[in-house]
Coordinates of C-alpha atoms and ligand atoms in Angstrom, one line a residue:
X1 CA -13.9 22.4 5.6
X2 CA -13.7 18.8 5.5
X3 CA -15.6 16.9 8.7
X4 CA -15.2 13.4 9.8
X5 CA -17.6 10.2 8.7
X6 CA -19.0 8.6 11.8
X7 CA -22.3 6.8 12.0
X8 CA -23.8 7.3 8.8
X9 CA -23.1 11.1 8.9
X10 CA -20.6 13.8 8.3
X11 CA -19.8 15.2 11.6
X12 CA -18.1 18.2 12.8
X13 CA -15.9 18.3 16.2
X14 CA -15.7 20.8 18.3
X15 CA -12.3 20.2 19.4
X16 CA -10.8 23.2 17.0
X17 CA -7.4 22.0 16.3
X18 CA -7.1 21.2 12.9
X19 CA -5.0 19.7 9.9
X20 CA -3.8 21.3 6.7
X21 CA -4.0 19.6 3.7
X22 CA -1.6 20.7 0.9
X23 CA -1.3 20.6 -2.9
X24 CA 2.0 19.0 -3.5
X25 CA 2.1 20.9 -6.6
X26 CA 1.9 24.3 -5.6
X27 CA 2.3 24.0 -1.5
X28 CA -1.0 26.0 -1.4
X29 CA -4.0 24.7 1.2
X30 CA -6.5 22.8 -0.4
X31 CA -8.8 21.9 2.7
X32 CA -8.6 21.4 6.6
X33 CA -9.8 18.8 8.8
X34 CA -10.2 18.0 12.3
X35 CA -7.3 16.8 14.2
X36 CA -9.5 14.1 15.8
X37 CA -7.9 12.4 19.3
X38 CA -8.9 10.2 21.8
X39 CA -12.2 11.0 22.2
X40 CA -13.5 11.4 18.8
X41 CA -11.8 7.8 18.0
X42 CA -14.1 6.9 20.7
X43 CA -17.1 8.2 19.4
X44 CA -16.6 6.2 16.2
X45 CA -15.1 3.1 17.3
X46 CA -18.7 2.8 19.3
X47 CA -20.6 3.8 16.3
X48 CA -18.8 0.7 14.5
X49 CA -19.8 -1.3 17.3
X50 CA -23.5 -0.4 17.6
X51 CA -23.5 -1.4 14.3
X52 CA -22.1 -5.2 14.2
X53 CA -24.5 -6.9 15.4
X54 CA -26.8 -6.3 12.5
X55 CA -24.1 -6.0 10.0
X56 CA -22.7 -9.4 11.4
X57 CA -26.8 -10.4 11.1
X58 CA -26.9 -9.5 7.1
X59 CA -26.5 -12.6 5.4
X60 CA -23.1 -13.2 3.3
X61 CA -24.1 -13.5 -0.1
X62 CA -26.2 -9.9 0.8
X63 CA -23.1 -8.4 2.6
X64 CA -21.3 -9.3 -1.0
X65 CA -24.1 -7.4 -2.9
X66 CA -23.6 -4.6 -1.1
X67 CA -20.2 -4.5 -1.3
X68 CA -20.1 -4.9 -5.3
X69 CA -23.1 -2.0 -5.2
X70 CA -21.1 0.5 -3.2
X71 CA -17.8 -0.6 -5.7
X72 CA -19.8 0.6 -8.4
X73 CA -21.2 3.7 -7.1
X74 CA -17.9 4.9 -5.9
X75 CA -16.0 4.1 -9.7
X76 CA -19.4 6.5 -11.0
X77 CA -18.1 9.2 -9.1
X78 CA -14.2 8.7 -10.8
X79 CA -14.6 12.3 -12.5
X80 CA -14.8 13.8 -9.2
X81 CA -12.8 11.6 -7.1
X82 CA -9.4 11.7 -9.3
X83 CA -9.0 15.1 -9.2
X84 CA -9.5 15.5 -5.5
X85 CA -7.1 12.3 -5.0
X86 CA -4.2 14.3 -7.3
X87 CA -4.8 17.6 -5.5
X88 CA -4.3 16.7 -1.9
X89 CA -1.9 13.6 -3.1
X90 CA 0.5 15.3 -6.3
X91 CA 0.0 12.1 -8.3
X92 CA -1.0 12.7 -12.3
X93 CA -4.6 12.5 -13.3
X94 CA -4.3 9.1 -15.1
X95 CA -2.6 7.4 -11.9
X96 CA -5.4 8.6 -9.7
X97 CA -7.8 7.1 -12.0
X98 CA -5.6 4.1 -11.9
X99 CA -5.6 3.7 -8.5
X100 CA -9.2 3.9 -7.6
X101 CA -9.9 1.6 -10.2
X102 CA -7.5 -0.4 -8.0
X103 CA -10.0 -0.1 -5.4
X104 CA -13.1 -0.9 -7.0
X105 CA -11.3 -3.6 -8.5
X106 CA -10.3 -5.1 -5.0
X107 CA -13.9 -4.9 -3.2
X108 CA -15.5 -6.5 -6.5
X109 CA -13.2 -9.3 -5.9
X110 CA -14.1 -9.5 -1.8
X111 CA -18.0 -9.1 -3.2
X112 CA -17.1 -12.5 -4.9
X113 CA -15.5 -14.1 -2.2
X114 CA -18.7 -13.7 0.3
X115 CA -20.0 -16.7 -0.7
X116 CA -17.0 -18.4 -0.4
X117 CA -16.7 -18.2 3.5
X118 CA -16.6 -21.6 4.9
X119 CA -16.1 -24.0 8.3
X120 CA -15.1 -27.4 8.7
X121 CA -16.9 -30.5 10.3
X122 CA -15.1 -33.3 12.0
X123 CA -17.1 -36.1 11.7
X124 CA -17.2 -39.3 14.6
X125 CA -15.7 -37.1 17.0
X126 CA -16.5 -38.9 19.8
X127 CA -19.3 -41.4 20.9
X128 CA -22.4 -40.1 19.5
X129 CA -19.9 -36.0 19.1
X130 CA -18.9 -34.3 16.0
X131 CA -17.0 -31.1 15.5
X132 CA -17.8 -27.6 13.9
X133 CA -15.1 -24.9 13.1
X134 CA -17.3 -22.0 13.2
X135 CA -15.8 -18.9 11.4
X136 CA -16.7 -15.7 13.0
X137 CA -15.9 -11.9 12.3
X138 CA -14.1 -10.4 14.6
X139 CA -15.8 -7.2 15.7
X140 CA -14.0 -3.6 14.8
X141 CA -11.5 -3.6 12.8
X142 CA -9.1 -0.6 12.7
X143 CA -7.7 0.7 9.5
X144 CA -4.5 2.9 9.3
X145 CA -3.6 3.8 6.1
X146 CA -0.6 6.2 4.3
X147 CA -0.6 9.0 1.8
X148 CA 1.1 7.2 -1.1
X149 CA -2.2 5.0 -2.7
X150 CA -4.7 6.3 0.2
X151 CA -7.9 4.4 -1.5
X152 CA -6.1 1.5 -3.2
X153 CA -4.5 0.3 0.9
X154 CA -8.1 1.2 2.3
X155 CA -9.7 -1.2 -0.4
X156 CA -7.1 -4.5 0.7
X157 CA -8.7 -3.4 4.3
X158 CA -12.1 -3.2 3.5
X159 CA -12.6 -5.8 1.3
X160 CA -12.1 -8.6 3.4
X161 CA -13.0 -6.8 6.1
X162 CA -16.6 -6.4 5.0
X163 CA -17.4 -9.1 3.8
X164 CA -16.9 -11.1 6.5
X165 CA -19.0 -9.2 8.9
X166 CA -16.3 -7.1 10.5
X167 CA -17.0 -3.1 11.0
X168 CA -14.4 -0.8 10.3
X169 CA -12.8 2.6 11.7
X170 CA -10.1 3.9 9.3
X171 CA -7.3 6.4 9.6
X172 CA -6.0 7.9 6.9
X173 CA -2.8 9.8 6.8
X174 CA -3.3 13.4 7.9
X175 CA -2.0 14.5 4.6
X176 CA -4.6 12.6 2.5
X177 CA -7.4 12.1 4.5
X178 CA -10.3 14.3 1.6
X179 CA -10.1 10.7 -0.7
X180 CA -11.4 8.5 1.9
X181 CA -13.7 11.0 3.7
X182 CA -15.7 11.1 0.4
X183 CA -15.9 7.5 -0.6
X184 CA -17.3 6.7 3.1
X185 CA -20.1 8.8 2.3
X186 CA -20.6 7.4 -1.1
X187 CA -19.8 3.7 0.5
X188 CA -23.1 4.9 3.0
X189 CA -24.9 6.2 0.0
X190 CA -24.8 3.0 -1.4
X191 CA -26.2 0.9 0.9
X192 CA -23.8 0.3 3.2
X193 CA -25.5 1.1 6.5
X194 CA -24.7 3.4 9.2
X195 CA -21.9 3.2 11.2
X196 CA -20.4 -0.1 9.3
X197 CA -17.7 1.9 7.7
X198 CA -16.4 4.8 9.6
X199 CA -13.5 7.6 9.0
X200 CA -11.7 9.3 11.7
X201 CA -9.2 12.2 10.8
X202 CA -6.0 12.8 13.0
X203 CA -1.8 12.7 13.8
X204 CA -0.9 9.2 14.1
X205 CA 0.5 9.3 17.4
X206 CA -3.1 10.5 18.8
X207 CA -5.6 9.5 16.4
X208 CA -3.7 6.2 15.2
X209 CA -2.5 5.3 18.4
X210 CA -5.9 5.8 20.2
X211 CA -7.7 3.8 17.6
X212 CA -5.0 0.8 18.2
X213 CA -5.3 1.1 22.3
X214 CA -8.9 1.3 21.9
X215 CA -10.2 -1.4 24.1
X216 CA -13.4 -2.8 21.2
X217 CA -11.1 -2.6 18.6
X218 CA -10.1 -6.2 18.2
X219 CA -8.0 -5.8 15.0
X220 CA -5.5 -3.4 13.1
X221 CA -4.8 -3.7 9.3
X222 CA -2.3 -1.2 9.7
X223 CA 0.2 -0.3 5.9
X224 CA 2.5 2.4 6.6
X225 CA 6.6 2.4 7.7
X226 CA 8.4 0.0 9.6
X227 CA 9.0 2.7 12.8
X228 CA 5.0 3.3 13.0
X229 CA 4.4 -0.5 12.0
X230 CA 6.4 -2.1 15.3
X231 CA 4.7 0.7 17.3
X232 CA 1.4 -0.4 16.6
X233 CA 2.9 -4.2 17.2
X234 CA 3.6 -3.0 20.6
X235 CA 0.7 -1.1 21.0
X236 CA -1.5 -3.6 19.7
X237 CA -0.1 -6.5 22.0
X238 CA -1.3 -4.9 25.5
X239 CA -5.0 -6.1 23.9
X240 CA -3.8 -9.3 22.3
X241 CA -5.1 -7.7 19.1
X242 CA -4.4 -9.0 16.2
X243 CA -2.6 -7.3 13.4
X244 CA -1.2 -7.0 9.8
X245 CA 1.4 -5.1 8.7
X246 CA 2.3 -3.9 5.5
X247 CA 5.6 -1.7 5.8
X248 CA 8.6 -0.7 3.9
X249 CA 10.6 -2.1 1.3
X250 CA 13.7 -1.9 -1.2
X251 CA 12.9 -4.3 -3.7
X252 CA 15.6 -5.3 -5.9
X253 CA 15.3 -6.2 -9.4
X254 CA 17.6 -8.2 -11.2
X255 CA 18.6 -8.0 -14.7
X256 CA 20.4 -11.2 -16.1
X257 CA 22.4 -11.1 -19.2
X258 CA 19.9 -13.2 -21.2
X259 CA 17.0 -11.0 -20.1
X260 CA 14.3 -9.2 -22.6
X261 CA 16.1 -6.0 -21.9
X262 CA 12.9 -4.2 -23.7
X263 CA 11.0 -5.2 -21.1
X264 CA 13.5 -5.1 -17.6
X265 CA 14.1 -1.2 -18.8
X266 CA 10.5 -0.3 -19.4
X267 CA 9.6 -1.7 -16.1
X268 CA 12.6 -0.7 -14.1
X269 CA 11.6 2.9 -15.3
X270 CA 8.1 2.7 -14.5
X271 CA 8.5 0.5 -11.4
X272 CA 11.1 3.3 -9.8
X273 CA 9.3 6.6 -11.1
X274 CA 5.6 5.3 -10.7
X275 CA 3.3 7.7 -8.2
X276 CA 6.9 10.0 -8.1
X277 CA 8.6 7.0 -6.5
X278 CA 6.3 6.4 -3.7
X279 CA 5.0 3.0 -3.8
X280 CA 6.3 0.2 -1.4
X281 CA 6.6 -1.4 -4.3
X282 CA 8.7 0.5 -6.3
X283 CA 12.0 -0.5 -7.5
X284 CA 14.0 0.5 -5.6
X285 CA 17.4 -1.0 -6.1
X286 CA 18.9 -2.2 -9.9
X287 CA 21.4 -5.3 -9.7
X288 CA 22.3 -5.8 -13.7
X289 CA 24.7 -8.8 -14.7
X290 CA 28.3 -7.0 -15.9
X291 CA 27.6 -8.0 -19.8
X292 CA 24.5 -5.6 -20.2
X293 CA 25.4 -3.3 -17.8
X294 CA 26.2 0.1 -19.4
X295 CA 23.1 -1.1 -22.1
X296 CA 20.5 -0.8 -19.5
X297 CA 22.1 2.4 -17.7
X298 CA 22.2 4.0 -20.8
X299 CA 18.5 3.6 -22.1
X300 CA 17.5 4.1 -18.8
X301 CA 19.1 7.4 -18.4
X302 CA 17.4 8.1 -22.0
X303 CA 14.1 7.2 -20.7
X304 CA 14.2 9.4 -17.7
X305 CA 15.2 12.3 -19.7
X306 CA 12.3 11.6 -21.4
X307 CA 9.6 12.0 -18.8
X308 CA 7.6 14.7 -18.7
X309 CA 7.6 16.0 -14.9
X310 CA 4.1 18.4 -14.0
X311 CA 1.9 19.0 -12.1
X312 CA -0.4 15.7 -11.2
X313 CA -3.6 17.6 -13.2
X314 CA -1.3 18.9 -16.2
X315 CA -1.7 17.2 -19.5
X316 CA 0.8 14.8 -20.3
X317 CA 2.5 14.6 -16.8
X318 CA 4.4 11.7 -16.2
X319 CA 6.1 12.3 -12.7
X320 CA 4.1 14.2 -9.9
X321 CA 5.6 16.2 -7.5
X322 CA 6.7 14.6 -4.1
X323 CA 4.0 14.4 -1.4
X324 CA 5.7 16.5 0.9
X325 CA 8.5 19.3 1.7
X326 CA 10.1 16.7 4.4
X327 CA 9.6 13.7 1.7
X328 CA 11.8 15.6 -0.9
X329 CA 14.0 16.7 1.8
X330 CA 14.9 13.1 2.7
X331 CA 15.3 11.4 -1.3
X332 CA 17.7 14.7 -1.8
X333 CA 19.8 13.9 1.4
X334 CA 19.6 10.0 0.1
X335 CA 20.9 11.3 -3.2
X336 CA 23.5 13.8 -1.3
X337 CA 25.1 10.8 0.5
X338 CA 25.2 8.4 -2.3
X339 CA 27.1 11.1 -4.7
X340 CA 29.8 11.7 -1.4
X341 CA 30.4 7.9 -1.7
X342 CA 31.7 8.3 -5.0
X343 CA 28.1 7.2 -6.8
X344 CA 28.0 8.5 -10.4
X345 CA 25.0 10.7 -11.2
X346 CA 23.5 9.4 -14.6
X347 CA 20.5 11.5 -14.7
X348 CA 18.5 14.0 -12.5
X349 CA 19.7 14.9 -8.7
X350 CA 18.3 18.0 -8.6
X351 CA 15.2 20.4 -8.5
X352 CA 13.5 21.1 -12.0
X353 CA 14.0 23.9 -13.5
X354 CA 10.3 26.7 -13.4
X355 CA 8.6 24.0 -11.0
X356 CA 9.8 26.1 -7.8
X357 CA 6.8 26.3 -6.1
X358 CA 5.9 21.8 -5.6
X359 CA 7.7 19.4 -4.3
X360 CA 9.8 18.4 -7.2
X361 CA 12.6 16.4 -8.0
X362 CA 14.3 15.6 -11.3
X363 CA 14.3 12.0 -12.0
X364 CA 17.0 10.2 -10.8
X365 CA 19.5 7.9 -11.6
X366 CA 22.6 6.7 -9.3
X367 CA 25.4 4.5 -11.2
X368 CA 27.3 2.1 -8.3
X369 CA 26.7 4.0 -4.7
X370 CA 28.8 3.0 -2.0
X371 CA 27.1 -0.7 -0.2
X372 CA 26.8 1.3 3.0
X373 CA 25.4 4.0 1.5
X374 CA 22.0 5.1 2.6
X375 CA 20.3 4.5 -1.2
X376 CA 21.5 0.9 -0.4
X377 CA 20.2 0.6 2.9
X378 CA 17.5 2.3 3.5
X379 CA 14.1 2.7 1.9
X380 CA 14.2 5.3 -1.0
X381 CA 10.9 6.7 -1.4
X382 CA 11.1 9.1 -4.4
X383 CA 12.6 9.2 -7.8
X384 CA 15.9 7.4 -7.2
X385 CA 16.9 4.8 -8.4
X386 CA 20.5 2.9 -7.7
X387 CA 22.2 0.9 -10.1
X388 CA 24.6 -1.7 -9.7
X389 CA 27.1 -3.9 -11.8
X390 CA 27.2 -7.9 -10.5
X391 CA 29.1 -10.8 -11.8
X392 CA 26.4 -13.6 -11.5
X393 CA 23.1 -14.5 -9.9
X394 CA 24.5 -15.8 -6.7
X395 CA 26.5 -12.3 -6.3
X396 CA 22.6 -10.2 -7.6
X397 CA 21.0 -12.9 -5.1
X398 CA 23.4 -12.2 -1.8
X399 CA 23.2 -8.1 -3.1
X400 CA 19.3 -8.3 -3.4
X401 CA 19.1 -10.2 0.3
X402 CA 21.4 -7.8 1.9
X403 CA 18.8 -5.6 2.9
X404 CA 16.4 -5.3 6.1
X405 CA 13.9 -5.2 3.7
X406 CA 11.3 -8.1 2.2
X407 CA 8.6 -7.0 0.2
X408 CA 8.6 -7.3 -3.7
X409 CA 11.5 -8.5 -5.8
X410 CA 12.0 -9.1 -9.8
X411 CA 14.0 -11.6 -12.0
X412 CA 14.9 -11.1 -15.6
X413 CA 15.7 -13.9 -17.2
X414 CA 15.0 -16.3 -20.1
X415 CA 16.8 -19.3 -18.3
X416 CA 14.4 -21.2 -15.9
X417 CA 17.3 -22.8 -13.9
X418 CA 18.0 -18.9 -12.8
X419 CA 14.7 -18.3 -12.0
X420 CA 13.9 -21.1 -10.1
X421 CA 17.2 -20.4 -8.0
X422 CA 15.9 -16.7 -7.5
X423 CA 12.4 -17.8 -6.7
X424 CA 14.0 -19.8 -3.7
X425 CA 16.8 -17.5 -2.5
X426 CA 15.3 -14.1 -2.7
X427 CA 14.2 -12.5 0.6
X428 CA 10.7 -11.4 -0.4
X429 CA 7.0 -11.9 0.1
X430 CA 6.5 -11.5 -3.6
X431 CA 8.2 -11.9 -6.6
X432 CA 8.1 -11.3 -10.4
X433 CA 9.9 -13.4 -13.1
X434 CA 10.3 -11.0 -16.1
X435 CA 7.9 -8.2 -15.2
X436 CA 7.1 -6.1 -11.9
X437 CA 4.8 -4.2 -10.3
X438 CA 1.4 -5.6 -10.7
X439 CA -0.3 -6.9 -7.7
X440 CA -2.8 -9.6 -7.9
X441 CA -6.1 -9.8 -5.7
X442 CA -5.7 -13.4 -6.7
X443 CA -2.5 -13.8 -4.7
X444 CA -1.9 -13.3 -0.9
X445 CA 0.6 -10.2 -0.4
X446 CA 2.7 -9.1 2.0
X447 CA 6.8 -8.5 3.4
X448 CA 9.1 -10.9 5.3
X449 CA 11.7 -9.4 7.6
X450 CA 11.0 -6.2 8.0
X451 CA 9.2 -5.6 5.3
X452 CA 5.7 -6.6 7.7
X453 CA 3.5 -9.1 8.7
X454 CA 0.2 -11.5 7.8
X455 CA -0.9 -10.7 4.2
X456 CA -3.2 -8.8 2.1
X457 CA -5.0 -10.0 -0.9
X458 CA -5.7 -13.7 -1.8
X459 CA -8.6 -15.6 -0.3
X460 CA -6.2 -15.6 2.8
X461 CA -7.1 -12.4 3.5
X462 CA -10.4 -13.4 5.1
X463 CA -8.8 -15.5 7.0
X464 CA -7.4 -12.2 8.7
X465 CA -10.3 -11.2 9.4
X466 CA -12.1 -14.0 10.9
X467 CA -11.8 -16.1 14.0
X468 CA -12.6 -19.6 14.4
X469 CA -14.2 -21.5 17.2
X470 CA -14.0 -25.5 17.6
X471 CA -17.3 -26.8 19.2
X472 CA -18.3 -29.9 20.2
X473 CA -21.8 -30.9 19.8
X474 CA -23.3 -34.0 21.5
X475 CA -26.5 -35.0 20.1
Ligands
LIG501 P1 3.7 6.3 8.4 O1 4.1 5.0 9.1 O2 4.4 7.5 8.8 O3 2.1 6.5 8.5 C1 1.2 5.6 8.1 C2 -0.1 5.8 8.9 O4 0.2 5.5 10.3 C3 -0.6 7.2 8.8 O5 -2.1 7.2 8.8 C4 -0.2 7.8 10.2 O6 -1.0 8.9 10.6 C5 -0.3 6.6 11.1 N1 0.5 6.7 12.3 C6 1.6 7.4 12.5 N2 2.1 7.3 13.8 C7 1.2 6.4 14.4 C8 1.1 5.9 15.7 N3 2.0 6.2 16.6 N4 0.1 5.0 15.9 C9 -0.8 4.7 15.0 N5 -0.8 5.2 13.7 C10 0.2 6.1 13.5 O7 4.0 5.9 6.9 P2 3.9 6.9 5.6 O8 5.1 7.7 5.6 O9 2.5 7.6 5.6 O10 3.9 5.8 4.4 C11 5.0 5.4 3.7 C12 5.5 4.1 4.2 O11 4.4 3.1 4.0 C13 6.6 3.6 3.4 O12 7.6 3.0 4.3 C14 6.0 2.5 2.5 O13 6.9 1.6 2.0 C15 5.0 2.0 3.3 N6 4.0 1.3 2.5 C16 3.9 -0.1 2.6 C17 2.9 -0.8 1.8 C18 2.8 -2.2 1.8 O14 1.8 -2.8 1.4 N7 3.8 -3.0 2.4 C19 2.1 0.0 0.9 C20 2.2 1.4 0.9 C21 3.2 2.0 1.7

């Protein structure tokens, strides 16, 4: 029985309720933890704030060395920590390995950045004044994080948030909290003191919401849905906290008659059946110019035929189970609605065949689904992909745009003059020009619309987790 990480320490509650954590894979119980509320949110929101004061004290260049330590320690213990991420998660072996690599990866670059953190000076302020921008941490910071990459979206938290002298009390999803509760106490293993990095287990609207109305808490980094995201807006503004938000998307790719088609396929395939579909990033809606149409339908359907669907600790898998009964439920009745609309089913739409006991779904691939139909409108998060035909770039362009949605988006195209259109027009916080997928610490991320709000990544991350304050100083 899994326990919570607070202060330094696995501890159990005494509260009693508790949370099931399934194997997609086989639907069986793999471990329980506590269903943590109110109070035990408090307990570790004060443990983070005990320990500021000397965390904020360690100097940066130190805070980065301890960062990078506790990276390393953490990718030592892969062998152990993939397997537990595919079991409570359903991804395959190699994606787990993938994604805490992503991790590692992302608090290595934040280690860098420590000695990057800088002020300003305003010279000849005044008669005999200057100015100082001093940057300050902020205090607690608040981390609520999903089931779909539960390390990789605690790492863009952490990161920054560590290295600039901020404490942290994470959330995971109830569904995937085992990951995280291990890597906290191999984080405090490897140097990272007591109480600096804390885990709390729990149902959103308790745990999650507690944590965001808790009174120190000064920030959220919140990645989950849209719904939860402009609740905890709301329920961060009655403290004037601040927040990001990383929420849902549809990203369109758009294939151009001129395009690489080797290329678009492969990473329309792997963009859309990636982690079984589950990624915010995921491609989630095809627009492909008339000319190459049935050319890319057609080796796509060939590809998803192709992939071997397992479970996530199977040799060979390709595509996972679902995370959930409920998460199938709702890709199926996706699917359902599209095919009423008169959508043609290229590939998949149904249950695998001798997999009855996981969350399964064939891959999936929809040819033309109504423009009101839910594939088009709402987020698919599962092995579905939608395909349409489109004249041009300015009909892909308004067809890509015409969606609540603003996360990722692709072009493919060897003509620059389309690219450079698409790199203006699209609605999207990020974009690819002939490829997808791969996010960059390098490069600030996050949605417009609805798709969220501040970033992640980039060296403008730690400006999310810092405050300034403009002083005067007469000599
Ligand atoms: P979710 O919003 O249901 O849950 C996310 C987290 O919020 C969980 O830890 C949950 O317990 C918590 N939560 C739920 N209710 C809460 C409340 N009232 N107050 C505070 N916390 C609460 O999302 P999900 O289904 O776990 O994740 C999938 C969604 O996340 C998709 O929409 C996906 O696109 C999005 N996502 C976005 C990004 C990004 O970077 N933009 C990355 C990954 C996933």
């Amino acid at each position: 029985m899994a326990d919570m990480f607070v202060g330094g320490e696995r501890v159990a509650f005494a509260g009693g309720d508790r949370l099931e954590v399934l194997d997609p894979a086989t639907g069986a119980v793999v471990d329980t933890v506590p269903a943590g509320g109110a109070a035990e949110v408090d307990q570790a929101v004060r443990a983070a704030a005990g320990a500021f004061p000397a965390w904020w004290d360690v100097p940066a260049a130190r805070r980065g060395e301890l960062v990078a330590q506790a990276a390393r320690h953490v990718w030592a213990h892969a062998d152990e920590l993939a397997p537990l991420l595919t079991r409570e998660q359903g991804k395959p072996l190699r994606e787990a390995r993938m994604e805490l690599h992503r991790f590692v990866e992302t608090l290595d670059h934040y280690a860098g950045l420590a000695r990057t953190l800088r002020g300003g000076y305003v010279p000849d302020l005044d008669e005999g004044a200057h100015g100082l921008i001093v940057r300050r941490p902020l205090g607690v910071v608040g981390a609520i994080v999903p089931w779909n990459f539960p390390t990789t979206l605690l790492g863009n938290k952490l990161g920054p948030a560590l290295v600039t002298g901020n404490t942290v009390v994470a959330k995971p999803a109830e569904t995937t909290p085992l990951t995280t509760l291990r890597v906290a106490e191999l984080l405090h293993e490897a140097g990272i003191p007591a109480g600096v990095f804390n885990a709390v287990t729990g149902r959103g609207p308790e745990a999650g919401a507690a944590l965001v109305e808790h009174p120190l808490v000064r920030k959220i980094g919140f990645t989950g849905s849209t719904p939860v995201g402009k609740q905890t807006m709301a329920g961060a503004a009655k403290g004037m906290k601040r927040v990001t938000l990383e929420l849902g998307g549809s990203d369109p790719m758009i294939i151009c008659d001129d395009a690489d088609l080797d290329g678009a396929i492969k990473a329309a395939s792997t963009g859309r059946f990636f982690n079984c579909g589950q990624a915010c990033l995921a491609v989630k809606r095809l627009f492909v110019f008339d000319a190459v149409a049935d050319e890319v339908a057609d080796r796509l359907t060939a590809r998803a035929a192709r992939l071997k669907v397992g479970p996530g600790d199977a040799q060979g898998t390709q595509l996972g189970p679902l995370h959930s009964a409920r998460g199938r439920e709702l890709v199926e009745a996706q699917v359902a609605d599209a095919v009423e609309g008169g959508a043609k089913v290229l590939h998949g739409g149904d249950r695998p065949e001798g997999l009855d006991q996981g969350f399964y779904l064939t891959p999936t691939l929809l040819l033309e689904p109504a423009e009101d139909s839910r594939v088009a409108t709402e987020e698919v998060f599962g092995p579905a992909l939608p395909i349409w035909r489109v004249r041009d770039l300015d009909e892909a362009i308004e067809r890509a745009n015409a969606s609540p949605y603003g996360l990722g988006s692709s072009i493919w195209t060897r003509d620059l003059h389309r690219a450079n259109r698409a790199i203006e027009r699209v609605e999207a916080g990020y974009m690819w020009v002939n490829s997808h997928n791969k996010v960059y610490d390098e490069l600030p991320f996050g949605g417009v619309k609805q798709s969220g709000y501040g970033k992640e990544h980039g060296a403008e991350a730690l400006d999310y987790y810092t405050e300034t304050k403009s002083v005067v100083v007469r000599g």
